[in-house]
Amino acid sequence: MLASYLRKIIPERFRPIGYLTHLTQKRSFNSVMNGPFAGMRYARKSQGSAYIPKLLGIYERELVSCIESLIANSPSMVVDVGAAEGYYAVGMARRLPNAKVVAFEMELSAHDTLREMSESNGVAERVSIRGKCETSDLFKLLQDEDSVAVICDVEGYEKQLLDPSVVPQLIHSTILVELHDFLVPDITQTLIDRFNTTHKISHIWQEPRSTEDFPWRTMATSLLPQSYLDWAVSEWRPVKMSWLWMEPKKL
């Protein structure tokens, strides 16, 4: 009851989490500081995922080499399924100025933020925002493209979506997919079995984070319990997560 009362009378920016968020926004000038998308102007909030790590440029840093390899391949189209507010969709559009980006996000509440991100980074004309992605959508998108990269984070729906027997063009696509075996058992092995003959597959595991990843120390941060700095660099994963990085054996 006391905590609820204090939340009502204390402005958000003066609460521990609000303070760390505001500090990061101010020191980063609300742009991504490091990583493959350094310099990307960012929204004031995220959609269903960690916010501070994105501004710091440490979000999903296990995937940096994959993202750089994907960019080096210069795909003509990037399909981001589960785009949220646009970290990957807008980031890839900035790094690949000649590519089209299709951003699927079923949560319509994220579309305005995704659109705002696209506009503030000057890529709105090349980022197409759509709702839920079905296999029929992938089939239509991929059939006329020779070089496509698919980035996928769909909370277990990857089992239905990434099926080359339904979307044959996937065998020619570079695919980066977050895995959700804790929601759909054996999904990792299912995808490996589907793509093992056509793709070179790497299984990448989440790495631990450190409070050293949070670069600023102030009088206020020195007074905060360690748990708040742990929170600031955390990605709030329900379990230890992993990804499959799948590159066609013949590009």
PDB file of C-alpha atoms in Angstrom, residues 15-196:
ATOM      1  CA  ARG A  15      11.995   6.575  -9.082  1.00  0.00           C
ATOM      2  CA  PRO A  16      14.975   4.192  -9.515  1.00  0.00           C
ATOM      3  CA  ILE A  17      13.885   2.641 -12.817  1.00  0.00           C
ATOM      4  CA  GLY A  18      12.632   5.943 -14.167  1.00  0.00           C
ATOM      5  CA  TYR A  19      15.880   7.629 -13.160  1.00  0.00           C
ATOM      6  CA  LEU A  20      18.032   5.051 -14.962  1.00  0.00           C
ATOM      7  CA  THR A  21      15.853   5.287 -18.059  1.00  0.00           C
ATOM      8  CA  HIS A  22      15.962   9.088 -18.090  1.00  0.00           C
ATOM      9  CA  LEU A  23      19.727   9.093 -17.479  1.00  0.00           C
ATOM     10  CA  THR A  24      20.253   6.761 -20.432  1.00  0.00           C
ATOM     11  CA  GLN A  25      18.008   8.805 -22.706  1.00  0.00           C
ATOM     12  CA  LYS A  26      19.792  12.023 -21.765  1.00  0.00           C
ATOM     13  CA  ARG A  27      23.357  10.718 -22.051  1.00  0.00           C
ATOM     14  CA  SER A  28      22.680   8.837 -25.293  1.00  0.00           C
ATOM     15  CA  PHE A  29      20.724  11.727 -26.841  1.00  0.00           C
ATOM     16  CA  ASN A  30      18.053   9.077 -27.387  1.00  0.00           C
ATOM     17  CA  SER A  31      20.154   7.331 -30.024  1.00  0.00           C
ATOM     18  CA  VAL A  32      21.734   3.883 -30.079  1.00  0.00           C
ATOM     19  CA  MET A  33      25.285   4.262 -28.785  1.00  0.00           C
ATOM     20  CA  ASN A  34      27.086   1.122 -29.958  1.00  0.00           C
ATOM     21  CA  GLY A  35      26.735  -2.000 -32.042  1.00  0.00           C
ATOM     22  CA  PRO A  36      25.584  -2.463 -35.644  1.00  0.00           C
ATOM     23  CA  PHE A  37      22.892   0.198 -35.337  1.00  0.00           C
ATOM     24  CA  ALA A  38      24.963   2.907 -33.625  1.00  0.00           C
ATOM     25  CA  GLY A  39      23.579   6.349 -34.368  1.00  0.00           C
ATOM     26  CA  MET A  40      20.002   5.212 -34.916  1.00  0.00           C
ATOM     27  CA  ARG A  41      17.567   7.685 -33.393  1.00  0.00           C
ATOM     28  CA  TYR A  42      15.317   5.841 -31.002  1.00  0.00           C
ATOM     29  CA  ALA A  43      11.791   6.012 -29.663  1.00  0.00           C
ATOM     30  CA  ARG A  44      10.999   7.000 -26.086  1.00  0.00           C
ATOM     31  CA  LYS A  45       9.788   3.502 -25.303  1.00  0.00           C
ATOM     32  CA  SER A  46      10.018  -0.098 -26.458  1.00  0.00           C
ATOM     33  CA  GLN A  47       7.296  -2.606 -27.224  1.00  0.00           C
ATOM     34  CA  GLY A  48       7.351  -5.696 -25.040  1.00  0.00           C
ATOM     35  CA  SER A  49      11.130  -5.873 -24.662  1.00  0.00           C
ATOM     36  CA  ALA A  50      14.056  -4.232 -22.877  1.00  0.00           C
ATOM     37  CA  TYR A  51      14.580  -0.540 -23.628  1.00  0.00           C
ATOM     38  CA  ILE A  52      17.838   0.587 -22.009  1.00  0.00           C
ATOM     39  CA  PRO A  53      19.954  -2.178 -23.642  1.00  0.00           C
ATOM     40  CA  LYS A  54      18.776  -0.966 -27.045  1.00  0.00           C
ATOM     41  CA  LEU A  55      19.956   2.575 -26.376  1.00  0.00           C
ATOM     42  CA  LEU A  56      23.241   1.237 -25.029  1.00  0.00           C
ATOM     43  CA  GLY A  57      23.661  -0.901 -28.147  1.00  0.00           C
ATOM     44  CA  ILE A  58      24.057  -4.123 -26.176  1.00  0.00           C
ATOM     45  CA  TYR A  59      20.650  -5.592 -26.973  1.00  0.00           C
ATOM     46  CA  GLU A  60      21.054  -9.160 -28.250  1.00  0.00           C
ATOM     47  CA  ARG A  61      24.762  -8.502 -28.668  1.00  0.00           C
ATOM     48  CA  GLU A  62      25.290 -12.231 -29.188  1.00  0.00           C
ATOM     49  CA  LEU A  63      23.955 -11.628 -32.698  1.00  0.00           C
ATOM     50  CA  VAL A  64      26.259  -8.800 -33.780  1.00  0.00           C
ATOM     51  CA  SER A  65      28.403 -10.984 -36.040  1.00  0.00           C
ATOM     52  CA  CYS A  66      25.262 -12.448 -37.624  1.00  0.00           C
ATOM     53  CA  ILE A  67      23.851  -8.999 -38.309  1.00  0.00           C
ATOM     54  CA  GLU A  68      27.124  -7.813 -39.824  1.00  0.00           C
ATOM     55  CA  SER A  69      27.298 -10.922 -42.030  1.00  0.00           C
ATOM     56  CA  LEU A  70      23.729 -10.374 -43.118  1.00  0.00           C
ATOM     57  CA  ILE A  71      24.515  -6.775 -44.047  1.00  0.00           C
ATOM     58  CA  ALA A  72      27.643  -7.851 -45.932  1.00  0.00           C
ATOM     59  CA  ASN A  73      25.478 -10.131 -48.099  1.00  0.00           C
ATOM     60  CA  SER A  74      23.458  -7.068 -49.235  1.00  0.00           C
ATOM     61  CA  PRO A  75      20.011  -8.688 -49.462  1.00  0.00           C
ATOM     62  CA  SER A  76      17.455  -6.950 -51.652  1.00  0.00           C
ATOM     63  CA  MET A  77      14.807  -7.409 -48.961  1.00  0.00           C
ATOM     64  CA  VAL A  78      14.747  -7.835 -45.192  1.00  0.00           C
ATOM     65  CA  VAL A  79      11.636  -9.362 -43.645  1.00  0.00           C
ATOM     66  CA  ASP A  80      11.387  -8.671 -39.909  1.00  0.00           C
ATOM     67  CA  VAL A  81       8.658 -10.772 -38.313  1.00  0.00           C
ATOM     68  CA  GLY A  82       7.855  -9.596 -34.798  1.00  0.00           C
ATOM     69  CA  ALA A  83       9.329  -6.157 -35.427  1.00  0.00           C
ATOM     70  CA  ALA A  84       8.042  -4.481 -32.240  1.00  0.00           C
ATOM     71  CA  GLU A  85       9.034  -0.791 -32.341  1.00  0.00           C
ATOM     72  CA  GLY A  86      11.611  -1.360 -35.060  1.00  0.00           C
ATOM     73  CA  TYR A  87      15.057  -2.046 -33.595  1.00  0.00           C
ATOM     74  CA  TYR A  88      15.944  -4.455 -36.389  1.00  0.00           C
ATOM     75  CA  ALA A  89      13.605  -3.200 -39.116  1.00  0.00           C
ATOM     76  CA  VAL A  90      14.761   0.406 -38.943  1.00  0.00           C
ATOM     77  CA  GLY A  91      18.333  -0.555 -38.094  1.00  0.00           C
ATOM     78  CA  MET A  92      18.611  -2.761 -41.171  1.00  0.00           C
ATOM     79  CA  ALA A  93      17.014  -0.091 -43.353  1.00  0.00           C
ATOM     80  CA  ARG A  94      19.701   2.363 -42.205  1.00  0.00           C
ATOM     81  CA  ARG A  95      22.530  -0.086 -42.870  1.00  0.00           C
ATOM     82  CA  LEU A  96      21.144  -1.322 -46.210  1.00  0.00           C
ATOM     83  CA  PRO A  97      20.131   1.808 -48.127  1.00  0.00           C
ATOM     84  CA  ASN A  98      19.194  -0.150 -51.255  1.00  0.00           C
ATOM     85  CA  ALA A  99      17.078  -2.790 -49.533  1.00  0.00           C
ATOM     86  CA  LYS A 100      13.354  -2.943 -48.962  1.00  0.00           C
ATOM     87  CA  VAL A 101      12.282  -3.779 -45.411  1.00  0.00           C
ATOM     88  CA  VAL A 102       8.968  -5.384 -44.531  1.00  0.00           C
ATOM     89  CA  ALA A 103       8.146  -5.168 -40.817  1.00  0.00           C
ATOM     90  CA  PHE A 104       5.443  -7.479 -39.507  1.00  0.00           C
ATOM     91  CA  GLU A 105       4.086  -6.684 -36.044  1.00  0.00           C
ATOM     92  CA  MET A 106       0.779  -8.097 -34.845  1.00  0.00           C
ATOM     93  CA  GLU A 107       0.509  -5.668 -31.910  1.00  0.00           C
ATOM     94  CA  LEU A 108      -1.085  -2.672 -33.583  1.00  0.00           C
ATOM     95  CA  SER A 109      -0.116  -0.495 -30.615  1.00  0.00           C
ATOM     96  CA  ALA A 110       3.499  -0.720 -31.828  1.00  0.00           C
ATOM     97  CA  HIS A 111       2.789   0.528 -35.346  1.00  0.00           C
ATOM     98  CA  ASP A 112       2.793   4.237 -34.481  1.00  0.00           C
ATOM     99  CA  THR A 113       6.153   3.912 -32.726  1.00  0.00           C
ATOM    100  CA  LEU A 114       7.567   1.869 -35.601  1.00  0.00           C
ATOM    101  CA  ARG A 115       6.368   4.483 -38.065  1.00  0.00           C
ATOM    102  CA  GLU A 116       7.846   7.268 -35.925  1.00  0.00           C
ATOM    103  CA  MET A 117      11.183   5.442 -35.769  1.00  0.00           C
ATOM    104  CA  SER A 118      11.211   4.992 -39.549  1.00  0.00           C
ATOM    105  CA  GLU A 119      10.468   8.657 -40.141  1.00  0.00           C
ATOM    106  CA  SER A 120      12.977  10.026 -37.631  1.00  0.00           C
ATOM    107  CA  ASN A 121      15.722   7.923 -39.245  1.00  0.00           C
ATOM    108  CA  GLY A 122      14.797   8.886 -42.806  1.00  0.00           C
ATOM    109  CA  VAL A 123      13.868   5.380 -43.978  1.00  0.00           C
ATOM    110  CA  ALA A 124      10.064   5.514 -43.933  1.00  0.00           C
ATOM    111  CA  GLU A 125       9.794   5.175 -47.713  1.00  0.00           C
ATOM    112  CA  ARG A 126      11.563   1.790 -47.594  1.00  0.00           C
ATOM    113  CA  VAL A 127       9.934   0.304 -44.487  1.00  0.00           C
ATOM    114  CA  SER A 128       6.552  -1.311 -45.074  1.00  0.00           C
ATOM    115  CA  ILE A 129       4.615  -1.889 -41.841  1.00  0.00           C
ATOM    116  CA  ARG A 130       2.166  -4.781 -41.700  1.00  0.00           C
ATOM    117  CA  GLY A 131       0.223  -6.806 -39.128  1.00  0.00           C
ATOM    118  CA  LYS A 132       0.467 -10.504 -38.364  1.00  0.00           C
ATOM    119  CA  CYS A 133       2.595 -12.582 -40.725  1.00  0.00           C
ATOM    120  CA  GLU A 134       1.259 -15.868 -42.074  1.00  0.00           C
ATOM    121  CA  THR A 135       2.957 -18.388 -44.346  1.00  0.00           C
ATOM    122  CA  SER A 136       0.926 -17.005 -47.257  1.00  0.00           C
ATOM    123  CA  ASP A 137       2.450 -13.561 -46.654  1.00  0.00           C
ATOM    124  CA  LEU A 138       5.965 -14.984 -46.668  1.00  0.00           C
ATOM    125  CA  PHE A 139       5.238 -16.960 -49.815  1.00  0.00           C
ATOM    126  CA  LYS A 140       4.083 -13.847 -51.689  1.00  0.00           C
ATOM    127  CA  LEU A 141       6.995 -11.716 -50.485  1.00  0.00           C
ATOM    128  CA  LEU A 142       9.733 -14.203 -51.227  1.00  0.00           C
ATOM    129  CA  GLN A 143       8.596 -15.522 -54.591  1.00  0.00           C
ATOM    130  CA  ASP A 144       9.893 -12.555 -56.601  1.00  0.00           C
ATOM    131  CA  GLU A 145      13.049 -11.828 -54.591  1.00  0.00           C
ATOM    132  CA  ASP A 146      16.425 -13.435 -55.216  1.00  0.00           C
ATOM    133  CA  SER A 147      18.117 -12.332 -51.999  1.00  0.00           C
ATOM    134  CA  VAL A 148      16.070 -12.173 -48.797  1.00  0.00           C
ATOM    135  CA  ALA A 149      16.984 -12.081 -45.121  1.00  0.00           C
ATOM    136  CA  VAL A 150      14.372 -13.132 -42.565  1.00  0.00           C
ATOM    137  CA  ILE A 151      14.619 -12.018 -38.932  1.00  0.00           C
ATOM    138  CA  CYS A 152      12.055 -13.756 -36.778  1.00  0.00           C
ATOM    139  CA  ASP A 153      10.913 -13.390 -33.155  1.00  0.00           C
ATOM    140  CA  VAL A 154       7.356 -14.665 -32.871  1.00  0.00           C
ATOM    141  CA  GLU A 155       7.026 -16.388 -29.490  1.00  0.00           C
ATOM    142  CA  GLY A 156       6.844 -19.943 -30.810  1.00  0.00           C
ATOM    143  CA  TYR A 157       4.990 -19.299 -34.060  1.00  0.00           C
ATOM    144  CA  GLU A 158       8.280 -19.845 -35.883  1.00  0.00           C
ATOM    145  CA  LYS A 159       7.360 -23.534 -36.018  1.00  0.00           C
ATOM    146  CA  GLN A 160       4.415 -22.773 -38.307  1.00  0.00           C
ATOM    147  CA  LEU A 161       6.013 -19.881 -40.169  1.00  0.00           C
ATOM    148  CA  LEU A 162       9.441 -21.229 -41.091  1.00  0.00           C
ATOM    149  CA  ASP A 163       8.405 -24.281 -43.062  1.00  0.00           C
ATOM    150  CA  PRO A 164      10.066 -24.757 -46.464  1.00  0.00           C
ATOM    151  CA  SER A 165       7.451 -27.341 -47.427  1.00  0.00           C
ATOM    152  CA  VAL A 166       4.914 -24.490 -47.317  1.00  0.00           C
ATOM    153  CA  VAL A 167       7.232 -21.601 -48.273  1.00  0.00           C
ATOM    154  CA  PRO A 168       9.830 -23.199 -50.596  1.00  0.00           C
ATOM    155  CA  GLN A 169      11.670 -19.913 -51.143  1.00  0.00           C
ATOM    156  CA  LEU A 170      12.942 -20.108 -47.562  1.00  0.00           C
ATOM    157  CA  ILE A 171      15.632 -22.527 -48.704  1.00  0.00           C
ATOM    158  CA  HIS A 172      17.307 -19.584 -50.466  1.00  0.00           C
ATOM    159  CA  SER A 173      16.865 -17.113 -47.582  1.00  0.00           C
ATOM    160  CA  THR A 174      19.225 -16.170 -44.781  1.00  0.00           C
ATOM    161  CA  ILE A 175      17.335 -16.688 -41.517  1.00  0.00           C
ATOM    162  CA  LEU A 176      17.926 -15.449 -37.978  1.00  0.00           C
ATOM    163  CA  VAL A 177      15.286 -16.793 -35.596  1.00  0.00           C
ATOM    164  CA  GLU A 178      14.829 -16.563 -31.855  1.00  0.00           C
ATOM    165  CA  LEU A 179      13.821 -19.932 -30.419  1.00  0.00           C
ATOM    166  CA  HIS A 180      11.020 -20.565 -27.951  1.00  0.00           C
ATOM    167  CA  ASP A 181      11.258 -24.190 -26.854  1.00  0.00           C
ATOM    168  CA  PHE A 182       9.849 -23.230 -23.468  1.00  0.00           C
ATOM    169  CA  LEU A 183       6.601 -22.387 -25.281  1.00  0.00           C
ATOM    170  CA  VAL A 184       6.716 -24.998 -28.059  1.00  0.00           C
ATOM    171  CA  PRO A 185       8.806 -28.054 -27.083  1.00  0.00           C
ATOM    172  CA  ASP A 186      11.403 -29.343 -29.571  1.00  0.00           C
ATOM    173  CA  ILE A 187      11.061 -26.339 -31.860  1.00  0.00           C
ATOM    174  CA  THR A 188      14.841 -26.018 -32.189  1.00  0.00           C
ATOM    175  CA  GLN A 189      15.336 -29.553 -33.437  1.00  0.00           C
ATOM    176  CA  THR A 190      12.332 -29.234 -35.740  1.00  0.00           C
ATOM    177  CA  LEU A 191      13.847 -26.201 -37.472  1.00  0.00           C
ATOM    178  CA  ILE A 192      17.293 -27.787 -37.660  1.00  0.00           C
ATOM    179  CA  ASP A 193      15.788 -30.860 -39.314  1.00  0.00           C
ATOM    180  CA  ARG A 194      13.923 -28.698 -41.823  1.00  0.00           C
ATOM    181  CA  PHE A 195      16.914 -26.633 -42.911  1.00  0.00           C
ATOM    182  CA  ASN A 196      19.917 -28.844 -42.259  1.00  0.00           C
TER     183      ASN A 196
END
